[in-house]
Amino acid sequence: MFEMGLLVITNGINDKLDSVRFSKEITVALHRFTNADWGEMDPEDIEANNEALRTGERLFAAYQTSEGKIWIITEADRSATTILFPDEY
């Protein structure tokens, strides 16, 4: 649906990737994200992301995993997409 650019993960995410379950959850979250399923977001934030698809603004989504909530953020210029835990922002 949109360009994600370079895929970046934070140290916190990287430290948990040894877990097969978490790795699969990350894969599922990325699939959802690239298909404009923004996860556990308020209706206003979902609409903001849908508008950002049309206008080229930053995309932001949140998903619950076995290791806690993760965020996926794609920059407005679509140069990079970062997966992180909220406390790493």
C-alpha angles and dihedrals in degrees: 000000000000141000114268098190118201113359111228129184126192124235090256092057092043091053091058099045092094086078108091090206093053092045089054091047090053090051091050092047091051090049091050091047094051089050093053095254098139097192123217100004134135116258090251091055092047090053090047090054092047089052090046089058088060098040102036099245128144118294121218130182138169129209133181116234137173087263094050135269119336130195127214116198128183116195119240092248088052090234095128145010118205128199114202147147113257092246089059094061 
